[in-house]
Coordinates of C-alpha atoms (C1' of nucleotides) in Angstrom, one line a residue:
Chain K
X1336 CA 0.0 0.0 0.0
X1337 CA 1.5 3.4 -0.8
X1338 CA 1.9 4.8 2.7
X1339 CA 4.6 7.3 3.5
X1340 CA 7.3 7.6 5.9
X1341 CA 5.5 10.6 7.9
X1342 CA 4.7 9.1 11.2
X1343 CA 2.5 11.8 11.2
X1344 CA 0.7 11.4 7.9
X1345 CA 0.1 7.7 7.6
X1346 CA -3.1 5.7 7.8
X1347 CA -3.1 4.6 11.1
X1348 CA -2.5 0.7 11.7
X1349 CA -5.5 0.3 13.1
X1350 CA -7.8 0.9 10.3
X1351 CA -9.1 -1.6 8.5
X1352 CA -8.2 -2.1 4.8
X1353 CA -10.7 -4.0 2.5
X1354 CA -10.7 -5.4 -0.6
X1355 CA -13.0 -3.5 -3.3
X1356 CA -15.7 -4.8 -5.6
X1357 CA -17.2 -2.7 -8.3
X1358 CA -20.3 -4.3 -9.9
X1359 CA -22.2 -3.0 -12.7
X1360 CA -26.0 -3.0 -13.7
X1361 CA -26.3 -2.6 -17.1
X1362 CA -29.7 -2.7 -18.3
X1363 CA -30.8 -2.3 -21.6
X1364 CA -34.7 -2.3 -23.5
X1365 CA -34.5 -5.3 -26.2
X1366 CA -38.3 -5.8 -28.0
X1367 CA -40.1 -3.6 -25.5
X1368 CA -38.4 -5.6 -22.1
X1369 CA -36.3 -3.9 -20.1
X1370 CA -33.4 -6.7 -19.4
X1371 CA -30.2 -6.4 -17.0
X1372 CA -26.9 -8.1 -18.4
X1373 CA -25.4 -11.6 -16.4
X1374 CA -23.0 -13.8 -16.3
X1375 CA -22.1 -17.0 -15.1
X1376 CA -19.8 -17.5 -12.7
X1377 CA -16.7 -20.1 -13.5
X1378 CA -15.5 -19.2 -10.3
X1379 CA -16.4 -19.9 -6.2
X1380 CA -17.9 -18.8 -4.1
X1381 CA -20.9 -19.4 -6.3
X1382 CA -19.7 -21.4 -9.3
X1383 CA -22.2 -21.8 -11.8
X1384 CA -24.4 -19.2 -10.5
X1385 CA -25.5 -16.0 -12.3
X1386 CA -24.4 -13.0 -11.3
X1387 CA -24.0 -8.8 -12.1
X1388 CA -20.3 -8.3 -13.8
X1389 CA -17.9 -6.9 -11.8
X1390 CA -14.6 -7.8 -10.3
X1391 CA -12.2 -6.6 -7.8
X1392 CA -10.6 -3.3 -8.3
X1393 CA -7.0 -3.1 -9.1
X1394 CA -4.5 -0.9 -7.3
X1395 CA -4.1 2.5 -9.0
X1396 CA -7.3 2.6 -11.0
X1397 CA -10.6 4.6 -10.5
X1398 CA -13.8 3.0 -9.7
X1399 CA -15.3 3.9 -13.2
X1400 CA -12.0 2.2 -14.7
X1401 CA -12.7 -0.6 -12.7
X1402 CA -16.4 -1.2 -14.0
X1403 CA -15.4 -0.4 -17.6
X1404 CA -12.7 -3.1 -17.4
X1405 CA -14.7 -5.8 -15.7
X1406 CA -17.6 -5.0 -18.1
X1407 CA -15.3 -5.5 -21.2
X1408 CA -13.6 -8.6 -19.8
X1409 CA -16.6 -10.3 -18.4
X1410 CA -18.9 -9.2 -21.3
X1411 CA -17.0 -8.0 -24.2
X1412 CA -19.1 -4.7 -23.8
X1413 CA -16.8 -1.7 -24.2
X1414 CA -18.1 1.3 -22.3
X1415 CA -17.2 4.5 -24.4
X1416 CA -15.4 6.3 -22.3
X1417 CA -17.7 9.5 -22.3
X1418 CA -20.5 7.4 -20.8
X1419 CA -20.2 9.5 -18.0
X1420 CA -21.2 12.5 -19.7
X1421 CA -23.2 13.2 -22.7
X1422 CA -24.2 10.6 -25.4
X1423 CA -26.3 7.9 -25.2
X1424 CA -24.7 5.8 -22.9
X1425 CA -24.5 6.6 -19.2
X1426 CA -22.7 5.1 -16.5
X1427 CA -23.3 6.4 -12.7
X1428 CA -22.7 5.1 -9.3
X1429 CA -25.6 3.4 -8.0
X1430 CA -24.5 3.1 -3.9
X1431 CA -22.2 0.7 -2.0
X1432 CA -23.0 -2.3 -0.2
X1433 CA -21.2 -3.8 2.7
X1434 CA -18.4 -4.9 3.9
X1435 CA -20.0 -7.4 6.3
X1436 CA -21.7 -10.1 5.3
X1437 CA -22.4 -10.4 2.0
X1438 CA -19.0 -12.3 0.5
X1439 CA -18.0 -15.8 2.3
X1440 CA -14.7 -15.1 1.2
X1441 CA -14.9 -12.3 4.4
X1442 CA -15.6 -8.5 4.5
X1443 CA -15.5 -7.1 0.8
X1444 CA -16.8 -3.9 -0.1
X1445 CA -19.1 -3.4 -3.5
X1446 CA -19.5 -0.2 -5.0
X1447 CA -22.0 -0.3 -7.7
X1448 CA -22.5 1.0 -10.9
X1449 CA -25.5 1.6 -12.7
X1450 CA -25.2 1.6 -16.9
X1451 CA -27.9 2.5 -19.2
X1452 CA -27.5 1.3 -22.7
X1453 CA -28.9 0.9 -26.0
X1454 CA -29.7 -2.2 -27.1
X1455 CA -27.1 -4.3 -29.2
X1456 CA -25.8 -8.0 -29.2
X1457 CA -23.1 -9.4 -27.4
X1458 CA -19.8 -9.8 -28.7
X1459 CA -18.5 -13.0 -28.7
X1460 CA -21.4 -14.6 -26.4
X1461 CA -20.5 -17.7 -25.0
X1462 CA -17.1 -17.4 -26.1
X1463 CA -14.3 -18.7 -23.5
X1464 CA -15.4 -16.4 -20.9
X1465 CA -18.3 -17.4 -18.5
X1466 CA -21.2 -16.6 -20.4
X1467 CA -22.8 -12.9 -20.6
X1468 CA -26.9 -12.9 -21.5
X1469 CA -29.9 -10.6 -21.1
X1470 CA -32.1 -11.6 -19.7
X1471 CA -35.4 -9.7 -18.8
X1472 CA -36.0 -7.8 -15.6
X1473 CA -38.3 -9.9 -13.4
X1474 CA -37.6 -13.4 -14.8
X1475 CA -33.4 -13.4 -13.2
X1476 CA -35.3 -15.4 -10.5
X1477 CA -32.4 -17.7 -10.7
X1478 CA -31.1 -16.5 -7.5
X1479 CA -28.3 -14.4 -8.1
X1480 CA -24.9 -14.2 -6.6
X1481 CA -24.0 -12.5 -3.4
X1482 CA -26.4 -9.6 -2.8
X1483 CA -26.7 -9.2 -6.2
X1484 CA -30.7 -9.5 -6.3
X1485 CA -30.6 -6.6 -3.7
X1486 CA -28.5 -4.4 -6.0
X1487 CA -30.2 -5.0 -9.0
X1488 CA -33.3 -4.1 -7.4
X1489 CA -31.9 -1.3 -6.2
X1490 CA -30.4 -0.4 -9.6
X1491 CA -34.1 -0.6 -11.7
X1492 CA -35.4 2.3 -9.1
X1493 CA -33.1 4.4 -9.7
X1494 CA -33.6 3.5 -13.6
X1495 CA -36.9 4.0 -13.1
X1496 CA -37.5 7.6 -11.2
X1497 CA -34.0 8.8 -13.4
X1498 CA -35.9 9.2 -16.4
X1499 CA -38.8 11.3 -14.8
X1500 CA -36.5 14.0 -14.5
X1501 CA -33.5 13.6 -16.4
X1502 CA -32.9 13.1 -20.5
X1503 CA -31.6 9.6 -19.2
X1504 CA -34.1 7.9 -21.1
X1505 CA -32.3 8.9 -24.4
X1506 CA -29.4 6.3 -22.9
X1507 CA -31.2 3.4 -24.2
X1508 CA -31.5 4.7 -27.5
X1509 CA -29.5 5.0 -30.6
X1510 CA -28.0 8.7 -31.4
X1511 CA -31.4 9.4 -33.5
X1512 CA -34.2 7.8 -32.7
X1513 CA -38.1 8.5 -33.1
X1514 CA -40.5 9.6 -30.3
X1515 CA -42.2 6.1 -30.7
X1516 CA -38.8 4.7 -29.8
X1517 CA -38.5 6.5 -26.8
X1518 CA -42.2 5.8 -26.2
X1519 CA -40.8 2.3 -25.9
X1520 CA -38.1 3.0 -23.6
X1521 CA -40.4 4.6 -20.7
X1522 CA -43.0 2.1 -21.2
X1523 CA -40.6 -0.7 -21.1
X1524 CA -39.0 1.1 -17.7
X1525 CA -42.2 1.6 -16.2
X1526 CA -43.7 -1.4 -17.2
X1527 CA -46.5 0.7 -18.0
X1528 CA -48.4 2.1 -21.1
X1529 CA -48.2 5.1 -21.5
X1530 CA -50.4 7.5 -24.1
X1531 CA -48.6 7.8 -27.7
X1532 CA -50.0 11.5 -28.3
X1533 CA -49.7 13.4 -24.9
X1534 CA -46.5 11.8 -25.0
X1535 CA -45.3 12.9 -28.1
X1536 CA -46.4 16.5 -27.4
X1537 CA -44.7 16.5 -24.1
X1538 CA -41.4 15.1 -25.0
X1539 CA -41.2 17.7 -27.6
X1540 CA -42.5 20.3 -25.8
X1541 CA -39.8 20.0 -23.2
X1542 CA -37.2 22.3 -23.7
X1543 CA -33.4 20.9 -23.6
X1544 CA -34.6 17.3 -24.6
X1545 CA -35.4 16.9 -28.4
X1546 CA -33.2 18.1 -31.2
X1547 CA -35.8 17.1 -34.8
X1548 CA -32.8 16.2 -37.4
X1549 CA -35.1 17.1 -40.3
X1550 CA -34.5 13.6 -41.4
X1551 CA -37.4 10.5 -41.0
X1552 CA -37.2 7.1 -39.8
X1553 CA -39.1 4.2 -39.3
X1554 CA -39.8 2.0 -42.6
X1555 CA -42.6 0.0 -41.3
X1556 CA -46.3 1.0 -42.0
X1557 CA -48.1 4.2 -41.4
X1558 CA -46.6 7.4 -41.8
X1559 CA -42.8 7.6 -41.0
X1560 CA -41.9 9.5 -37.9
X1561 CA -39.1 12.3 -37.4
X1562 CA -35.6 11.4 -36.3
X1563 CA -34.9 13.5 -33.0
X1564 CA -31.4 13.4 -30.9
X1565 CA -30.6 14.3 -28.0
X1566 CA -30.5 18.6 -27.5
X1567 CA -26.9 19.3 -27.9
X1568 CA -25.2 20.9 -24.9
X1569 CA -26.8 18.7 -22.4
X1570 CA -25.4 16.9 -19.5
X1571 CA -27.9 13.7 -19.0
X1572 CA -26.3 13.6 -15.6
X1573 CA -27.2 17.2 -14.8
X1574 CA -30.0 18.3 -16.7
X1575 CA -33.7 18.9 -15.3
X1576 CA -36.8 17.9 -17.1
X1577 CA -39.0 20.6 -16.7
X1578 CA -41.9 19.3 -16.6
X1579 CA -41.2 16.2 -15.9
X1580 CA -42.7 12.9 -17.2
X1581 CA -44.3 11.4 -14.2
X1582 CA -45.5 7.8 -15.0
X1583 CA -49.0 6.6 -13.9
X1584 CA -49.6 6.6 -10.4
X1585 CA -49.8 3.2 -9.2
X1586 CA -51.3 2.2 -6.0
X1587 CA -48.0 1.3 -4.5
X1588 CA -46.4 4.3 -5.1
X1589 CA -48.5 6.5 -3.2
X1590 CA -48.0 7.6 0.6
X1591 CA -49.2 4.7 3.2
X1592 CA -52.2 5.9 4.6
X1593 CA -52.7 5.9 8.2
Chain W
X1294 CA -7.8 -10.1 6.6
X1295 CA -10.3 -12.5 6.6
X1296 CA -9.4 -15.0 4.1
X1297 CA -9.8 -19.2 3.6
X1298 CA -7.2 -21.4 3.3
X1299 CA -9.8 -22.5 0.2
X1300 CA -7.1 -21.7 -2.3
X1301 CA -10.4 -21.8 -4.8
X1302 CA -12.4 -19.5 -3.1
X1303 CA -9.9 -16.5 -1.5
X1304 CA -9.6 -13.0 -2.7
X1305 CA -7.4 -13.4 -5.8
X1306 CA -3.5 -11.8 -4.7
X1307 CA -3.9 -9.0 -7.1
X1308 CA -7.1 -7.2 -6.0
X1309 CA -6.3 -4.0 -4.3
X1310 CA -7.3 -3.7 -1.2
X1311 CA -8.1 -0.2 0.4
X1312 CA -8.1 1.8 3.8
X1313 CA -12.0 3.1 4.0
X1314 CA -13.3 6.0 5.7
X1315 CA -16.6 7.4 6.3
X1316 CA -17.4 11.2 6.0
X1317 CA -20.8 12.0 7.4
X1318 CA -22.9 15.4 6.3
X1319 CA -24.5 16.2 8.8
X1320 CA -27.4 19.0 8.4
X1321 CA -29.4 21.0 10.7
X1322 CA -32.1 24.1 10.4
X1323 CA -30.7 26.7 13.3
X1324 CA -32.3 30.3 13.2
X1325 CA -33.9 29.7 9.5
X1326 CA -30.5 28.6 7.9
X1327 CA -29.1 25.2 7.0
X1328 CA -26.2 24.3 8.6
X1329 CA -23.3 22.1 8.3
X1330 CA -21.3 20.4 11.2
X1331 CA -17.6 20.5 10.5
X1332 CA -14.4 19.5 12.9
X1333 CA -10.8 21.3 13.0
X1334 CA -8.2 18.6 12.1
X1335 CA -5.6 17.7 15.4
X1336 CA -4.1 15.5 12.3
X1337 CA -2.1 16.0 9.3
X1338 CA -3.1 15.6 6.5
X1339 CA -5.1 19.2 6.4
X1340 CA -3.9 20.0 10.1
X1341 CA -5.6 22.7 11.3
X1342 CA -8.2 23.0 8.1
X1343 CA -11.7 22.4 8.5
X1344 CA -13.4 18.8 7.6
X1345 CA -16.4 17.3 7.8
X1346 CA -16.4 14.6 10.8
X1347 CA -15.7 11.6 9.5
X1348 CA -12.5 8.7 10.0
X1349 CA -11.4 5.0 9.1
X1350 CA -13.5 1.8 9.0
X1351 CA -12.7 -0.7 11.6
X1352 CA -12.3 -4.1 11.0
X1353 CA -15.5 -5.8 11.9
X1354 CA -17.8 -2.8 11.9
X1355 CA -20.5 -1.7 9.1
X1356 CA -20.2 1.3 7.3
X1357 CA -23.6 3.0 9.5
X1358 CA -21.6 1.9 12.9
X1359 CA -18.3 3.7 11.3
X1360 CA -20.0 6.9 10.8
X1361 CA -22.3 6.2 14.4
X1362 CA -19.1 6.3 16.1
X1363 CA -16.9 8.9 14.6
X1364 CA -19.3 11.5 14.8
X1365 CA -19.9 10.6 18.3
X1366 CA -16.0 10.8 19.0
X1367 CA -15.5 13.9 17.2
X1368 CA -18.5 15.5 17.9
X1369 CA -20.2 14.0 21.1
X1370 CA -22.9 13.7 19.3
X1371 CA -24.9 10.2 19.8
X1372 CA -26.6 9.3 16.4
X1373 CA -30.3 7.4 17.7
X1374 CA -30.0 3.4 16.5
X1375 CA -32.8 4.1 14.8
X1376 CA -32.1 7.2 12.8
X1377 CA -31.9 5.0 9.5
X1378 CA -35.6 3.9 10.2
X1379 CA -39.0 5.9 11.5
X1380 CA -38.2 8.9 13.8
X1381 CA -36.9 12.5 13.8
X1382 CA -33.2 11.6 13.0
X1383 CA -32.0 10.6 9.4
X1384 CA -29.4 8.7 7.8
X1385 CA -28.6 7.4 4.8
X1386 CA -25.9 7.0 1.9
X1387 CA -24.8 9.7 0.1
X1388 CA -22.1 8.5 -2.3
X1389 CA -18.8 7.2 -2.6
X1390 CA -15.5 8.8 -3.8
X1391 CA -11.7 7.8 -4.4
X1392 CA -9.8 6.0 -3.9
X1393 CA -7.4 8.7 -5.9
X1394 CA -6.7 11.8 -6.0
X1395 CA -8.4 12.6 -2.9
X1396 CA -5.8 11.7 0.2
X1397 CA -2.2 12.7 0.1
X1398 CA -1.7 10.0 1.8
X1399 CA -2.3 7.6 -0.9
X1400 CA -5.6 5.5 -2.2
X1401 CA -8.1 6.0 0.1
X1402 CA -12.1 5.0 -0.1
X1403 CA -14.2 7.3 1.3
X1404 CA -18.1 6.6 2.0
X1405 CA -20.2 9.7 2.6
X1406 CA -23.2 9.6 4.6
X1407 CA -26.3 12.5 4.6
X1408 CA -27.5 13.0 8.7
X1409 CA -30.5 15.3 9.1
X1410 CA -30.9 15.9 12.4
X1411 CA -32.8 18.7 14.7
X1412 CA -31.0 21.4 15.7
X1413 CA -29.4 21.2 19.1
X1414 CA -26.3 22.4 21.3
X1415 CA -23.2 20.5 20.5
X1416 CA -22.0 18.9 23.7
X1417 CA -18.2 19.6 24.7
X1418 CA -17.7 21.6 22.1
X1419 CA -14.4 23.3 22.6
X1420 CA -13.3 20.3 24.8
X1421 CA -10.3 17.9 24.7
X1422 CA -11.6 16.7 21.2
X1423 CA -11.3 19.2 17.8
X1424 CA -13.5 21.4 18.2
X1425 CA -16.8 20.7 16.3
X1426 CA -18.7 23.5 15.4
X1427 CA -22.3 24.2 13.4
X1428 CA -21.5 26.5 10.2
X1429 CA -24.1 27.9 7.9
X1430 CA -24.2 26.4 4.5
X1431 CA -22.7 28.7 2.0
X1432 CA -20.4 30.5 4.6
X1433 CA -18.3 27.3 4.9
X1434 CA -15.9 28.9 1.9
X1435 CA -12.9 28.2 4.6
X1436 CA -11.7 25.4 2.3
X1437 CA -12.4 22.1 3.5
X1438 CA -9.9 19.3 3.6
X1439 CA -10.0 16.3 1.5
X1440 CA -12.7 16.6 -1.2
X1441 CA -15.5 17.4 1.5
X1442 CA -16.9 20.6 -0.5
X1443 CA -17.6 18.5 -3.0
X1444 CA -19.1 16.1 -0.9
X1445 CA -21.1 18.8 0.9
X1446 CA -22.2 20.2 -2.2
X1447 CA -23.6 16.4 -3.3
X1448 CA -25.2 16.2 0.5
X1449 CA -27.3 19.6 0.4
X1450 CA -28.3 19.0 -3.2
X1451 CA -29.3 15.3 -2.3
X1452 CA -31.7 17.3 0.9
X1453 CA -32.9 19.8 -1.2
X1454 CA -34.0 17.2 -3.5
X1455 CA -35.1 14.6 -1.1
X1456 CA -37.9 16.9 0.9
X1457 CA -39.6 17.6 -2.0
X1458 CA -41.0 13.8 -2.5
X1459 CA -40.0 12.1 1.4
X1460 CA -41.7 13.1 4.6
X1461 CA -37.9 14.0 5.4
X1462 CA -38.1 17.4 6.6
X1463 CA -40.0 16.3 9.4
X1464 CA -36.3 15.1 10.2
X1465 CA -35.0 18.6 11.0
X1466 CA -38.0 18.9 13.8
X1467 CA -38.4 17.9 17.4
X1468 CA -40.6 15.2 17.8
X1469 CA -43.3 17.5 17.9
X1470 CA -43.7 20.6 15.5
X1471 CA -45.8 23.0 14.3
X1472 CA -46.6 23.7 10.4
X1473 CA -45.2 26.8 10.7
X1474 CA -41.9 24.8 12.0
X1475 CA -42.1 23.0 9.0
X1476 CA -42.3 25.3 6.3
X1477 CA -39.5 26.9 8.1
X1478 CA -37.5 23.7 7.5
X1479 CA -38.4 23.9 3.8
X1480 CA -37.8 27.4 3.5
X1481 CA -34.1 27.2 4.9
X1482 CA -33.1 24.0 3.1
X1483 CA -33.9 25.9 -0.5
X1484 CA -33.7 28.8 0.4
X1485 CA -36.8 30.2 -1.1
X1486 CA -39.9 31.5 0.6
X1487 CA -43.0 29.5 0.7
X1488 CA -46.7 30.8 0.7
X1489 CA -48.0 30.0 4.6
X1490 CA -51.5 29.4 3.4
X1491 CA -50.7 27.2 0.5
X1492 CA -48.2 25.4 2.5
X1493 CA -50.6 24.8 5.2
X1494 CA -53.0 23.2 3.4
X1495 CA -50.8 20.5 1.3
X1496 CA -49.0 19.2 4.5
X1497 CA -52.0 18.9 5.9
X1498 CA -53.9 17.3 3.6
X1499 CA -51.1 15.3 1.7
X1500 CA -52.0 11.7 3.2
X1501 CA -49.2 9.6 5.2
X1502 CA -47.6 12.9 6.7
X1503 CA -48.7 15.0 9.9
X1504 CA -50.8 13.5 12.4
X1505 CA -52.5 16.0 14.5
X1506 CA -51.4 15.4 18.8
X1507 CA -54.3 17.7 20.1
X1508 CA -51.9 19.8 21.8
X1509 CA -50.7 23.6 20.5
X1510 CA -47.6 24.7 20.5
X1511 CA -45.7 28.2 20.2
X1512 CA -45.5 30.7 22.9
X1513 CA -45.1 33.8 20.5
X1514 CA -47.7 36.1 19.4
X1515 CA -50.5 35.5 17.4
X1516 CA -52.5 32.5 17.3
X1517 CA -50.7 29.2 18.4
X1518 CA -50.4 26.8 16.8
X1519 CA -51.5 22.9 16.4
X1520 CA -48.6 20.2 17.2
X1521 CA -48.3 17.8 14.9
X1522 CA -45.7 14.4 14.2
X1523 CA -44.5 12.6 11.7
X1524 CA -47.8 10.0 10.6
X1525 CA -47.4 6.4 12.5
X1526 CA -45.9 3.2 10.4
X1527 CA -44.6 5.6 7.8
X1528 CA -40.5 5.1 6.8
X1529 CA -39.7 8.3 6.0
X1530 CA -36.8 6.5 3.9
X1531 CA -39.0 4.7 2.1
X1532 CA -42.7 6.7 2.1
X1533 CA -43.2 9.1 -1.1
X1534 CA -45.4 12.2 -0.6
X1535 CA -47.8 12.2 -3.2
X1536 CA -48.1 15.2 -4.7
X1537 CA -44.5 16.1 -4.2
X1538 CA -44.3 19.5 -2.3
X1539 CA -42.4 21.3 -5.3
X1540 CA -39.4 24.0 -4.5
X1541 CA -40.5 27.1 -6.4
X1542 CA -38.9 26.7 -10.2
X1543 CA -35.8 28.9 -10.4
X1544 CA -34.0 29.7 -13.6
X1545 CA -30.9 27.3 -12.7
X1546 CA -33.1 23.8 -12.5
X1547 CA -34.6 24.1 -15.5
X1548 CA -33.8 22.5 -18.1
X1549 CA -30.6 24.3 -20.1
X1550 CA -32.1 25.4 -23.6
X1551 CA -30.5 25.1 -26.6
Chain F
dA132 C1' -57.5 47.9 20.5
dC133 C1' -53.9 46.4 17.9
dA134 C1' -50.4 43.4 15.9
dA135 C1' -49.2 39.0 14.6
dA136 C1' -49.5 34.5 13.3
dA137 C1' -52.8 30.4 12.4
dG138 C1' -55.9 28.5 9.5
dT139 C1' -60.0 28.5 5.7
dG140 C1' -62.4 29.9 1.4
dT141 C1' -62.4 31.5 -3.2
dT142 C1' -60.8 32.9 -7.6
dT143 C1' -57.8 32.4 -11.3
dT144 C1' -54.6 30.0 -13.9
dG145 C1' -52.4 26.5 -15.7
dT146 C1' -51.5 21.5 -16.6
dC147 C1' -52.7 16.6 -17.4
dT148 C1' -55.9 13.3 -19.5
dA149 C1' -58.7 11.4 -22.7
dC150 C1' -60.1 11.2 -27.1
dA151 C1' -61.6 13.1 -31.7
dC152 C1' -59.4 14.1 -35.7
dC153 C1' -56.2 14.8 -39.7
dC154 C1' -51.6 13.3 -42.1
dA155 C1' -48.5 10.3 -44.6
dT156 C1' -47.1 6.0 -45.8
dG157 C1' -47.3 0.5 -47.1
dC158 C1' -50.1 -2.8 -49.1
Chain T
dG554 C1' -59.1 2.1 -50.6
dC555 C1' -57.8 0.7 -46.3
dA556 C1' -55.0 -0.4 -42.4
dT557 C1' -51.4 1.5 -39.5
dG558 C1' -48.9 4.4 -37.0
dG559 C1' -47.4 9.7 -36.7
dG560 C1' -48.8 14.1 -35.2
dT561 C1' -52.4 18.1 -33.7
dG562 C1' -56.6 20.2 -31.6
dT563 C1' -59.7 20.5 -27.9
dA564 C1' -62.9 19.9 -23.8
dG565 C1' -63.3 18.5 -19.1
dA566 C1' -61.0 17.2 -14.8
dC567 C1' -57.8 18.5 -11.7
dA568 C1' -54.2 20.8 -9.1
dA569 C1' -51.6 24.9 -7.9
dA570 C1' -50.7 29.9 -7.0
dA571 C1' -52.5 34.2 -5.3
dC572 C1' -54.9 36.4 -2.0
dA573 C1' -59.1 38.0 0.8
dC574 C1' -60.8 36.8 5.1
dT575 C1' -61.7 34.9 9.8
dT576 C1' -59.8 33.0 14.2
dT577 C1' -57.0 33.2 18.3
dT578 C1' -53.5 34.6 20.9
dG579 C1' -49.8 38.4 23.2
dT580 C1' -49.1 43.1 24.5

DNA sequence: ACAAAAGTGTTTTGTCTACACCCATGC
DNA sequence: GCATGGGTGTAGACAAAACACTTTTGT
């Protein structure tokens, strides 16, 4: 460990140091699902089982380094590297979990990482590496690994209320897409439906989100929609959707009552 | 370290492993202003700077017991068992930062928690410990050590934002509190003024909130007012006002326009 | 009596929802 | 022409901001 000479500006011996996990979920909206990317585990403690990617984190890198290795080792997946910032991939810190009691192997801290990406297929799937899949949100019942059911829980709420406020639904799309297409990606989120005209209005009508491109998409039938990207000079992270887009109150979300 | 002789299921050799500390914002309304509880360093690094209470993880501890017990060393003050559950105390995860860049003493993990608590006179202050000290937010522009701006910054952002949709504020009030008391809460914590009337009447009526005692409270002029606390068998955590009490739109959180 | 703060009623204004309707394309 | 999906207009429900007004206390 890099600790200096300066009695009086070391660690002290007496804290504890711990070895660091980073995990990542990375979800993704394939035919109208939301799924969350696994793997299987070729390793113990739980061999065989499925679980988030991630991996230890290596002496002299950041945390984000650490997920976007892991990711690319464990899945293939490269994480651009602006997928902190604008674009249309996004990669935030989600919270950390532990260090007691959630790794046999003794205390290990997780710090998790929450990715938001567009739909795409895997590199090299079932290659020599354990196996990376989507599979959809709510049918991983396969217990996963360590607290990992915990964390992905934890990861689809934050998915979930993100895109009220933020341009973070853009994440799952392609650099233009239609307002259908991002139609999909709330009611696939939500797990909802969710009205094709007020929405369109709404997500056009909300400053700092759409940017039309003038060109049109969408060869199916009916009339071909507009190609919109993401309003330039926005930080995903940062911005505000104002108004929001609050989806349909559902009985659980509201206040207990009394 | 904890780790098997199970030469197939140990932390591998080449995982990092990392001193962690815990770095605790704690908030509190006094006289109509936010304020920030911050230490003076006995310890290089930063000696003599101001920092936000906080210190290393023991071995065998949780992250919440860490940040329990180095506030109450450094500050005196006792943080309820239950203040991550029902009741007028509050905490919960902020975020996590590091390990580099941030310690001049090398790679170092630091866990931030958010404390709301009500206001109250430090005990000892000015004793045998650094002395601990209340600061209004905005004035603390004595540079803090470490990264804890930043992590200040992230912690009042994170209450500003939380009140508007969690029963939270009722965190910054005695057991017992008057509407009035409330709305002060709100109004210091954004720093905005809120119509009394209007305010009144959405507490009031938003279900899962206030609960009336009986009792009346406030010993000033006019007419006193009715006690109220927090609604039984709610987790403020966990419990979402529905409608949100909005903060008044300012020109910074709306969406940046093209 | 007066000031001050609590609490209620009412008006105005805007926003969301639901749905009727037109537009543009594939077949 | 007709089905299909994209996009606009509009009326009613609903919620929020603004503020007049009454109530209840201290001085």
């Amino acid at each position: 460990m890099a600790r200096t000479a300066h009695a009086s500006s070391a660690v002290p011996e007496t804290a504890g140091s711990f070895p660091v996990t980073v995990d990542v979920v990375a979800l993704t909206v394939r035919a109208g699902a939301l799924h969350v990317l696994v793997v299987d585990r070729l390793l113990e403690p739980f061999r065989g089982q499925s679980a988030l990617p991630g991996g230890f984190v290596l002496p002299g890198e950041t945390l984000e380094q650490a997920a976007g290795r892991e990711l690319e080792e464990e899945t293939g997946l490269t994480v651009p590297a602006r997928a902190t910032g604008a674009g249309p991939w996004h990669l935030e810190q989600l919270r950390t979990y532990g260090p007691l009691g959630r790794d046999p192997r003794g205390p290990v801290l997780s710090v998790a990482y929450l990715l938001l990406a567009p739909a795409f297929g895997l590199p090299a799937a079932g290659g020599d590496a354990a196996e990376a899949r989507w599979v959809p949100v709510g049918e991983e019942d396969e217990r996963l690994a360590f607290d990992h059911g915990q964390i992905l829980a934890d990861g689809v709420e934050r998915a979930r209320a993100k895109i009220e406020y933020s341009p973070l639904a853009a994440a799952f799309c392609p650099p233009e897409f239609t307002v259908a297409e991002l139609r999909g990606v709330y009611e696939a989120v939500w797990g909802t439906q969710v009205d094709a005209r007020n929405f369109h209005r709404k997500a056009t009508g909300t400053p700092g989100f759409l940017e039309p491109t003038g060109r049109l998409g969408g060869g199916g039938p009916g009339r071909p929609a507009e190609l919109y990207r993401l309003a330039p000079g926005v930080d995903p992270t940062a911005a505000v959707l104002h108004p929001p887009l609050l989806r349909p109150v559902s009985p659980g979300r509201a206040a207990p009552s009394a």
